[in-house]
PDB file of C-alpha atoms in Angstrom:
ATOM      1  CA  UNK A   1       0.000   0.000   0.000  1.00 64.00           C
ATOM      2  CA  UNK A   2       1.268   3.481  -0.815  1.00 81.00           C
ATOM      3  CA  UNK A   3       0.169   4.937   2.469  1.00 93.00           C
ATOM      4  CA  UNK A   4      -1.360   8.373   2.884  1.00 96.00           C
ATOM      5  CA  UNK A   5      -0.251  10.707   0.097  1.00 97.00           C
ATOM      6  CA  UNK A   6      -0.032  14.459   0.529  1.00 97.00           C
ATOM      7  CA  UNK A   7       0.807  17.169  -1.948  1.00 96.00           C
ATOM      8  CA  UNK A   8       2.605  19.416  -2.233  1.00 97.00           C
ATOM      9  CA  UNK A   9       5.351  18.492   0.232  1.00 96.00           C
ATOM     10  CA  UNK A  10       6.476  22.095   0.471  1.00 97.00           C
ATOM     11  CA  UNK A  11       4.582  25.279  -0.271  1.00 97.00           C
ATOM     12  CA  UNK A  12       5.883  28.817  -0.063  1.00 97.00           C
ATOM     13  CA  UNK A  13       3.406  31.592  -0.704  1.00 97.00           C
ATOM     14  CA  UNK A  14       2.841  35.230   0.013  1.00 97.00           C
ATOM     15  CA  UNK A  15       0.394  36.614   2.505  1.00 97.00           C
ATOM     16  CA  UNK A  16      -3.066  36.966   1.046  1.00 96.00           C
ATOM     17  CA  UNK A  17      -2.728  34.163  -1.464  1.00 97.00           C
ATOM     18  CA  UNK A  18      -4.950  31.096  -1.543  1.00 97.00           C
ATOM     19  CA  UNK A  19      -3.337  27.813  -0.556  1.00 98.00           C
ATOM     20  CA  UNK A  20      -4.724  24.356  -1.254  1.00 98.00           C
ATOM     21  CA  UNK A  21      -3.330  21.248   0.369  1.00 98.00           C
ATOM     22  CA  UNK A  22      -4.268  17.816  -0.921  1.00 98.00           C
ATOM     23  CA  UNK A  23      -4.565  14.383   0.626  1.00 98.00           C
ATOM     24  CA  UNK A  24      -5.230  10.888  -0.655  1.00 98.00           C
ATOM     25  CA  UNK A  25      -6.071   8.490   2.192  1.00 97.00           C
ATOM     26  CA  UNK A  26      -5.207   4.812   2.313  1.00 95.00           C
ATOM     27  CA  UNK A  27      -7.571   2.823   0.131  1.00 95.00           C
ATOM     28  CA  UNK A  28     -10.407   1.345   2.169  1.00 92.00           C
ATOM     29  CA  UNK A  29     -10.100   3.831   5.019  1.00 93.00           C
ATOM     30  CA  UNK A  30     -13.233   5.846   5.657  1.00 90.00           C
ATOM     31  CA  UNK A  31     -12.052   8.355   8.243  1.00 92.00           C
ATOM     32  CA  UNK A  32      -9.758  11.240   7.394  1.00 94.00           C
ATOM     33  CA  UNK A  33      -8.110  13.755   9.700  1.00 94.00           C
ATOM     34  CA  UNK A  34      -6.316  17.046   9.120  1.00 97.00           C
ATOM     35  CA  UNK A  35      -3.740  18.159  11.709  1.00 96.00           C
ATOM     36  CA  UNK A  36      -1.481  21.167  12.058  1.00 96.00           C
ATOM     37  CA  UNK A  37       1.868  21.025  13.827  1.00 94.00           C
ATOM     38  CA  UNK A  38       3.800  24.040  15.116  1.00 93.00           C
ATOM     39  CA  UNK A  39       6.501  24.471  17.709  1.00 89.00           C
ATOM     40  CA  UNK A  40       4.296  26.683  19.823  1.00 88.00           C
ATOM     41  CA  UNK A  41       1.035  24.714  19.749  1.00 88.00           C
ATOM     42  CA  UNK A  42       2.194  21.187  19.028  1.00 88.00           C
ATOM     43  CA  UNK A  43      -0.118  18.858  17.099  1.00 91.00           C
ATOM     44  CA  UNK A  44      -3.667  20.159  16.670  1.00 91.00           C
ATOM     45  CA  UNK A  45      -6.620  18.392  15.098  1.00 92.00           C
ATOM     46  CA  UNK A  46      -8.314  20.753  12.650  1.00 95.00           C
ATOM     47  CA  UNK A  47     -11.129  18.645  11.257  1.00 94.00           C
ATOM     48  CA  UNK A  48     -12.091  15.071  10.623  1.00 91.00           C
ATOM     49  CA  UNK A  49     -14.380  13.289   8.191  1.00 93.00           C
ATOM     50  CA  UNK A  50     -16.163   9.982   8.376  1.00 90.00           C
ATOM     51  CA  UNK A  51     -17.549   8.527   5.138  1.00 91.00           C
ATOM     52  CA  UNK A  52     -16.760  11.850   3.448  1.00 93.00           C
ATOM     53  CA  UNK A  53     -18.907  13.806   5.910  1.00 93.00           C
ATOM     54  CA  UNK A  54     -17.318  16.387   8.242  1.00 93.00           C
ATOM     55  CA  UNK A  55     -17.889  15.208  11.799  1.00 90.00           C
ATOM     56  CA  UNK A  56     -15.963  17.690  13.902  1.00 89.00           C
ATOM     57  CA  UNK A  57     -14.508  20.946  12.628  1.00 91.00           C
ATOM     58  CA  UNK A  58     -14.130  22.596  16.009  1.00 89.00           C
ATOM     59  CA  UNK A  59     -10.376  22.793  15.538  1.00 90.00           C
ATOM     60  CA  UNK A  60     -10.534  24.889  12.395  1.00 94.00           C
ATOM     61  CA  UNK A  61      -8.991  28.160  13.512  1.00 87.00           C
ATOM     62  CA  UNK A  62     -11.202  30.559  11.587  1.00 85.00           C
ATOM     63  CA  UNK A  63     -13.295  31.068   8.484  1.00 90.00           C
ATOM     64  CA  UNK A  64     -10.215  31.419   6.333  1.00 95.00           C
ATOM     65  CA  UNK A  65      -9.814  27.648   6.645  1.00 97.00           C
ATOM     66  CA  UNK A  66     -12.070  25.216   4.811  1.00 97.00           C
ATOM     67  CA  UNK A  67     -11.880  21.498   4.089  1.00 97.00           C
ATOM     68  CA  UNK A  68     -13.698  19.238   1.686  1.00 97.00           C
ATOM     69  CA  UNK A  69     -13.853  15.556   0.947  1.00 97.00           C
ATOM     70  CA  UNK A  70     -15.701  15.099  -2.353  1.00 96.00           C
ATOM     71  CA  UNK A  71     -15.048  11.359  -2.438  1.00 95.00           C
ATOM     72  CA  UNK A  72     -13.437   8.563  -0.438  1.00 94.00           C
ATOM     73  CA  UNK A  73     -10.057   8.999  -2.069  1.00 95.00           C
ATOM     74  CA  UNK A  74      -9.465  12.732  -1.935  1.00 96.00           C
ATOM     75  CA  UNK A  75      -9.576  15.644   0.470  1.00 98.00           C
ATOM     76  CA  UNK A  76      -8.455  19.264   0.371  1.00 98.00           C
ATOM     77  CA  UNK A  77      -7.638  21.837   3.014  1.00 98.00           C
ATOM     78  CA  UNK A  78      -7.847  25.398   1.750  1.00 98.00           C
ATOM     79  CA  UNK A  79      -6.624  28.600   3.355  1.00 97.00           C
ATOM     80  CA  UNK A  80      -7.907  31.828   1.846  1.00 96.00           C
ATOM     81  CA  UNK A  81      -6.418  34.341   2.415  1.00 96.00           C
ATOM     82  CA  UNK A  82      -3.251  32.962   3.931  1.00 96.00           C
ATOM     83  CA  UNK A  83      -1.377  34.743   6.714  1.00 96.00           C
ATOM     84  CA  UNK A  84       2.165  34.322   8.100  1.00 96.00           C
ATOM     85  CA  UNK A  85       0.785  32.755  11.287  1.00 95.00           C
ATOM     86  CA  UNK A  86      -0.565  29.889   9.176  1.00 96.00           C
ATOM     87  CA  UNK A  87       3.000  28.719   8.588  1.00 97.00           C
ATOM     88  CA  UNK A  88       3.174  25.162   9.909  1.00 97.00           C
ATOM     89  CA  UNK A  89       3.358  21.540   8.867  1.00 96.00           C
ATOM     90  CA  UNK A  90      -0.046  20.182   7.908  1.00 97.00           C
ATOM     91  CA  UNK A  91      -0.628  16.449   8.228  1.00 97.00           C
ATOM     92  CA  UNK A  92      -3.360  14.290   6.856  1.00 97.00           C
ATOM     93  CA  UNK A  93      -4.157  10.935   8.480  1.00 95.00           C
ATOM     94  CA  UNK A  94      -6.628   8.190   7.705  1.00 95.00           C
ATOM     95  CA  UNK A  95      -8.122   5.247   9.565  1.00 92.00           C
ATOM     96  CA  UNK A  96     -10.668   2.507   9.101  1.00 88.00           C
ATOM     97  CA  UNK A  97     -13.165   4.558  11.061  1.00 70.00           C
ATOM     98  CA  UNK A  98     -14.158   1.783  13.409  1.00 71.00           C
ATOM     99  CA  UNK A  99     -12.788   1.514  16.915  1.00 65.00           C
ATOM    100  CA  UNK A 100     -10.092   1.095  17.863  1.00 59.00           C
ATOM    101  CA  UNK A 101      -8.961   2.699  14.670  1.00 79.00           C
ATOM    102  CA  UNK A 102      -5.279   3.402  14.255  1.00 89.00           C
ATOM    103  CA  UNK A 103      -4.550   6.599  12.374  1.00 92.00           C
ATOM    104  CA  UNK A 104      -1.895   6.471   9.685  1.00 94.00           C
ATOM    105  CA  UNK A 105      -0.196   9.740   8.845  1.00 95.00           C
ATOM    106  CA  UNK A 106       1.017  11.184   5.598  1.00 96.00           C
ATOM    107  CA  UNK A 107       4.436  12.847   5.238  1.00 95.00           C
ATOM    108  CA  UNK A 108       2.993  16.322   5.704  1.00 96.00           C
ATOM    109  CA  UNK A 109       3.021  19.602   3.812  1.00 97.00           C
ATOM    110  CA  UNK A 110       5.345  22.286   5.112  1.00 97.00           C
ATOM    111  CA  UNK A 111       3.648  25.619   4.498  1.00 98.00           C
ATOM    112  CA  UNK A 112       5.521  28.896   4.676  1.00 97.00           C
ATOM    113  CA  UNK A 113       3.560  32.115   4.281  1.00 97.00           C
ATOM    114  CA  UNK A 114       5.761  35.158   3.724  1.00 96.00           C
TER     115      UNK A 114
ATOM    116  CA  UNK B   1     -12.855  15.262  28.023  1.00 77.00           C
ATOM    117  CA  UNK B   2      -9.905  13.118  27.151  1.00 83.00           C
ATOM    118  CA  UNK B   3      -6.422  14.369  27.901  1.00 90.00           C
ATOM    119  CA  UNK B   4      -2.917  13.015  27.921  1.00 94.00           C
ATOM    120  CA  UNK B   5       0.227  14.315  29.597  1.00 96.00           C
ATOM    121  CA  UNK B   6       3.832  13.716  28.751  1.00 97.00           C
ATOM    122  CA  UNK B   7       5.694  15.209  31.702  1.00 96.00           C
ATOM    123  CA  UNK B   8       9.150  15.193  30.148  1.00 96.00           C
ATOM    124  CA  UNK B   9      10.074  17.436  27.235  1.00 96.00           C
ATOM    125  CA  UNK B  10      13.270  15.462  26.702  1.00 97.00           C
ATOM    126  CA  UNK B  11      14.747  12.164  27.788  1.00 98.00           C
ATOM    127  CA  UNK B  12      18.451  11.441  27.479  1.00 98.00           C
ATOM    128  CA  UNK B  13      19.815   7.915  27.549  1.00 98.00           C
ATOM    129  CA  UNK B  14      23.036   6.208  26.553  1.00 98.00           C
ATOM    130  CA  UNK B  15      23.002   3.627  23.810  1.00 97.00           C
ATOM    131  CA  UNK B  16      22.476   0.145  25.207  1.00 97.00           C
ATOM    132  CA  UNK B  17      20.673   1.367  28.313  1.00 98.00           C
ATOM    133  CA  UNK B  18      16.960   0.871  28.903  1.00 97.00           C
ATOM    134  CA  UNK B  19      14.675   3.785  28.140  1.00 97.00           C
ATOM    135  CA  UNK B  20      11.298   4.920  29.442  1.00 98.00           C
ATOM    136  CA  UNK B  21       9.120   7.679  28.050  1.00 98.00           C
ATOM    137  CA  UNK B  22       6.258   8.574  30.354  1.00 98.00           C
ATOM    138  CA  UNK B  23       2.604   9.160  29.586  1.00 98.00           C
ATOM    139  CA  UNK B  24      -0.455   9.595  31.782  1.00 97.00           C
ATOM    140  CA  UNK B  25      -4.019   9.918  30.572  1.00 95.00           C
ATOM    141  CA  UNK B  26      -7.503  10.943  31.586  1.00 92.00           C
ATOM    142  CA  UNK B  27     -10.667   9.595  29.966  1.00 88.00           C
ATOM    143  CA  UNK B  28     -14.240   9.070  31.007  1.00 85.00           C
ATOM    144  CA  UNK B  29     -14.653   5.615  29.496  1.00 82.00           C
ATOM    145  CA  UNK B  30     -12.371   2.783  28.471  1.00 83.00           C
ATOM    146  CA  UNK B  31      -9.105   4.142  27.095  1.00 87.00           C
ATOM    147  CA  UNK B  32      -7.593   3.312  23.759  1.00 91.00           C
ATOM    148  CA  UNK B  33      -3.934   4.329  24.010  1.00 94.00           C
ATOM    149  CA  UNK B  34      -1.372   4.828  21.272  1.00 95.00           C
ATOM    150  CA  UNK B  35       2.294   5.667  20.835  1.00 97.00           C
ATOM    151  CA  UNK B  36       3.627   7.320  17.707  1.00 97.00           C
ATOM    152  CA  UNK B  37       7.160   8.300  16.716  1.00 97.00           C
ATOM    153  CA  UNK B  38       8.180  11.201  14.507  1.00 96.00           C
ATOM    154  CA  UNK B  39      11.579  11.418  12.851  1.00 94.00           C
ATOM    155  CA  UNK B  40      12.818  14.787  11.534  1.00 89.00           C
ATOM    156  CA  UNK B  41      10.837  16.064   8.566  1.00 85.00           C
ATOM    157  CA  UNK B  42       8.598  13.002   8.585  1.00 88.00           C
ATOM    158  CA  UNK B  43       5.033  12.208   9.499  1.00 91.00           C
ATOM    159  CA  UNK B  44       4.031  10.354  12.638  1.00 94.00           C
ATOM    160  CA  UNK B  45       4.557   6.606  12.540  1.00 95.00           C
ATOM    161  CA  UNK B  46       2.402   4.228  14.578  1.00 95.00           C
ATOM    162  CA  UNK B  47       4.376   2.218  17.158  1.00 96.00           C
ATOM    163  CA  UNK B  48       1.833   0.353  19.261  1.00 96.00           C
ATOM    164  CA  UNK B  49      -1.572   0.537  20.893  1.00 94.00           C
ATOM    165  CA  UNK B  50      -3.467  -0.752  23.906  1.00 94.00           C
ATOM    166  CA  UNK B  51      -7.113  -1.649  23.546  1.00 89.00           C
ATOM    167  CA  UNK B  52      -7.781  -4.385  26.047  1.00 84.00           C
ATOM    168  CA  UNK B  53      -6.167  -7.535  27.394  1.00 84.00           C
ATOM    169  CA  UNK B  54      -2.537  -7.939  28.407  1.00 88.00           C
ATOM    170  CA  UNK B  55      -1.192  -4.823  30.102  1.00 91.00           C
ATOM    171  CA  UNK B  56       2.155  -5.193  28.340  1.00 95.00           C
ATOM    172  CA  UNK B  57       1.890  -4.301  24.689  1.00 95.00           C
ATOM    173  CA  UNK B  58       4.660  -5.041  22.216  1.00 95.00           C
ATOM    174  CA  UNK B  59       5.149  -2.882  19.144  1.00 94.00           C
ATOM    175  CA  UNK B  60       7.497  -1.996  16.340  1.00 92.00           C
ATOM    176  CA  UNK B  61      11.289  -1.634  16.571  1.00 92.00           C
ATOM    177  CA  UNK B  62      11.510  -3.466  19.911  1.00 95.00           C
ATOM    178  CA  UNK B  63       9.353  -0.980  21.798  1.00 97.00           C
ATOM    179  CA  UNK B  64       6.774  -1.988  24.361  1.00 97.00           C
ATOM    180  CA  UNK B  65       4.410  -0.150  26.647  1.00 97.00           C
ATOM    181  CA  UNK B  66       2.872  -0.963  29.973  1.00 96.00           C
ATOM    182  CA  UNK B  67      -0.721  -0.046  30.702  1.00 96.00           C
ATOM    183  CA  UNK B  68      -1.441   0.700  34.365  1.00 95.00           C
ATOM    184  CA  UNK B  69      -5.083   1.418  35.048  1.00 93.00           C
ATOM    185  CA  UNK B  70      -4.668   2.390  38.700  1.00 93.00           C
ATOM    186  CA  UNK B  71      -1.990   4.938  37.852  1.00 95.00           C
ATOM    187  CA  UNK B  72      -3.640   5.920  34.542  1.00 95.00           C
ATOM    188  CA  UNK B  73      -0.289   5.556  32.829  1.00 97.00           C
ATOM    189  CA  UNK B  74       0.968   4.099  29.580  1.00 97.00           C
ATOM    190  CA  UNK B  75       4.753   4.395  29.617  1.00 98.00           C
ATOM    191  CA  UNK B  76       6.810   3.491  26.572  1.00 98.00           C
ATOM    192  CA  UNK B  77       9.850   1.299  27.149  1.00 98.00           C
ATOM    193  CA  UNK B  78      12.699  -0.385  25.373  1.00 97.00           C
ATOM    194  CA  UNK B  79      15.258  -2.682  27.018  1.00 97.00           C
ATOM    195  CA  UNK B  80      18.251  -1.435  25.032  1.00 97.00           C
ATOM    196  CA  UNK B  81      18.257   1.957  23.304  1.00 97.00           C
ATOM    197  CA  UNK B  82      19.776   2.609  19.889  1.00 97.00           C
ATOM    198  CA  UNK B  83      21.099   5.901  18.558  1.00 96.00           C
ATOM    199  CA  UNK B  84      18.586   5.524  15.737  1.00 95.00           C
ATOM    200  CA  UNK B  85      15.757   5.647  18.309  1.00 96.00           C
ATOM    201  CA  UNK B  86      16.419   9.370  18.726  1.00 97.00           C
ATOM    202  CA  UNK B  87      13.186  11.052  17.684  1.00 97.00           C
ATOM    203  CA  UNK B  88      10.043  12.756  18.972  1.00 97.00           C
ATOM    204  CA  UNK B  89       7.552  10.449  20.668  1.00 98.00           C
ATOM    205  CA  UNK B  90       3.844  11.151  21.067  1.00 97.00           C
ATOM    206  CA  UNK B  91       1.361   9.467  23.334  1.00 97.00           C
ATOM    207  CA  UNK B  92      -2.320   9.654  22.346  1.00 94.00           C
ATOM    208  CA  UNK B  93      -5.603   8.614  23.889  1.00 92.00           C
ATOM    209  CA  UNK B  94      -8.984   7.870  22.415  1.00 87.00           C
ATOM    210  CA  UNK B  95     -12.019   7.595  24.611  1.00 71.00           C
ATOM    211  CA  UNK B  96     -14.167   4.619  23.680  1.00 66.00           C
ATOM    212  CA  UNK B  97     -17.057   6.957  22.960  1.00 65.00           C
ATOM    213  CA  UNK B  98     -15.174   9.296  20.645  1.00 68.00           C
ATOM    214  CA  UNK B  99     -13.396   8.802  17.365  1.00 71.00           C
ATOM    215  CA  UNK B 100     -10.683  11.411  17.459  1.00 80.00           C
ATOM    216  CA  UNK B 101      -7.322  11.076  19.166  1.00 87.00           C
ATOM    217  CA  UNK B 102      -5.922  13.546  21.658  1.00 89.00           C
ATOM    218  CA  UNK B 103      -2.144  13.798  21.470  1.00 92.00           C
ATOM    219  CA  UNK B 104       0.356  14.736  24.136  1.00 94.00           C
ATOM    220  CA  UNK B 105       2.897  17.472  23.625  1.00 93.00           C
ATOM    221  CA  UNK B 106       5.614  15.013  22.701  1.00 95.00           C
ATOM    222  CA  UNK B 107       8.871  13.891  24.310  1.00 97.00           C
ATOM    223  CA  UNK B 108      12.167  14.211  22.538  1.00 97.00           C
ATOM    224  CA  UNK B 109      14.356  11.158  23.033  1.00 97.00           C
ATOM    225  CA  UNK B 110      18.079  11.591  22.586  1.00 97.00           C
ATOM    226  CA  UNK B 111      20.228   8.462  22.603  1.00 97.00           C
ATOM    227  CA  UNK B 112      23.933   9.158  22.848  1.00 97.00           C
ATOM    228  CA  UNK B 113      26.565   6.782  21.445  1.00 95.00           C
TER     229      UNK B 113
END
């Protein structure tokens, strides 16, 4: 299995620009999670989906952030407009969605907003 | 609400010595407990988990963890540390009634030659 795939691996953009991060979960997994990791705040859960439906988006920092999962094999996390404080590593993880589901992480996208 | 604490920001150990990385948890139901490892510029890798049964759980790369219900702890252990074990280790807990994991702040393990 290829594991969780994320793209791009690195993204450098300027403040105010739109950023789209992409994730392909492991085939057969029906839960998907987006995390953000920073030195100051550690690992934070932003949102998670089950069967393509958003279940908990309480971790999404503000309206500039949005996430979609149009089908079982693809999800996006969009930031519009981006700000320097959004600079972080964004991870996607997937699981089978049934307890006790182990989450498997992608390699992450390192986002730098100038 | 679920929570997990990793009281040590960093653990230093000499190669060949045993290592322990501590984790305590708080949940309202039955705990599902996990350990993950993160190497530099990589995603988190699953090491092991406790669901039920034997309190000593064996995982990848020679790691094991001991579940202690009375002390609400789930410490990660390895009998003989390797330099290549140097990484960031995360403990996580999932309450049986919730799907999402709550992660600790991480413990950096440094194994010296």
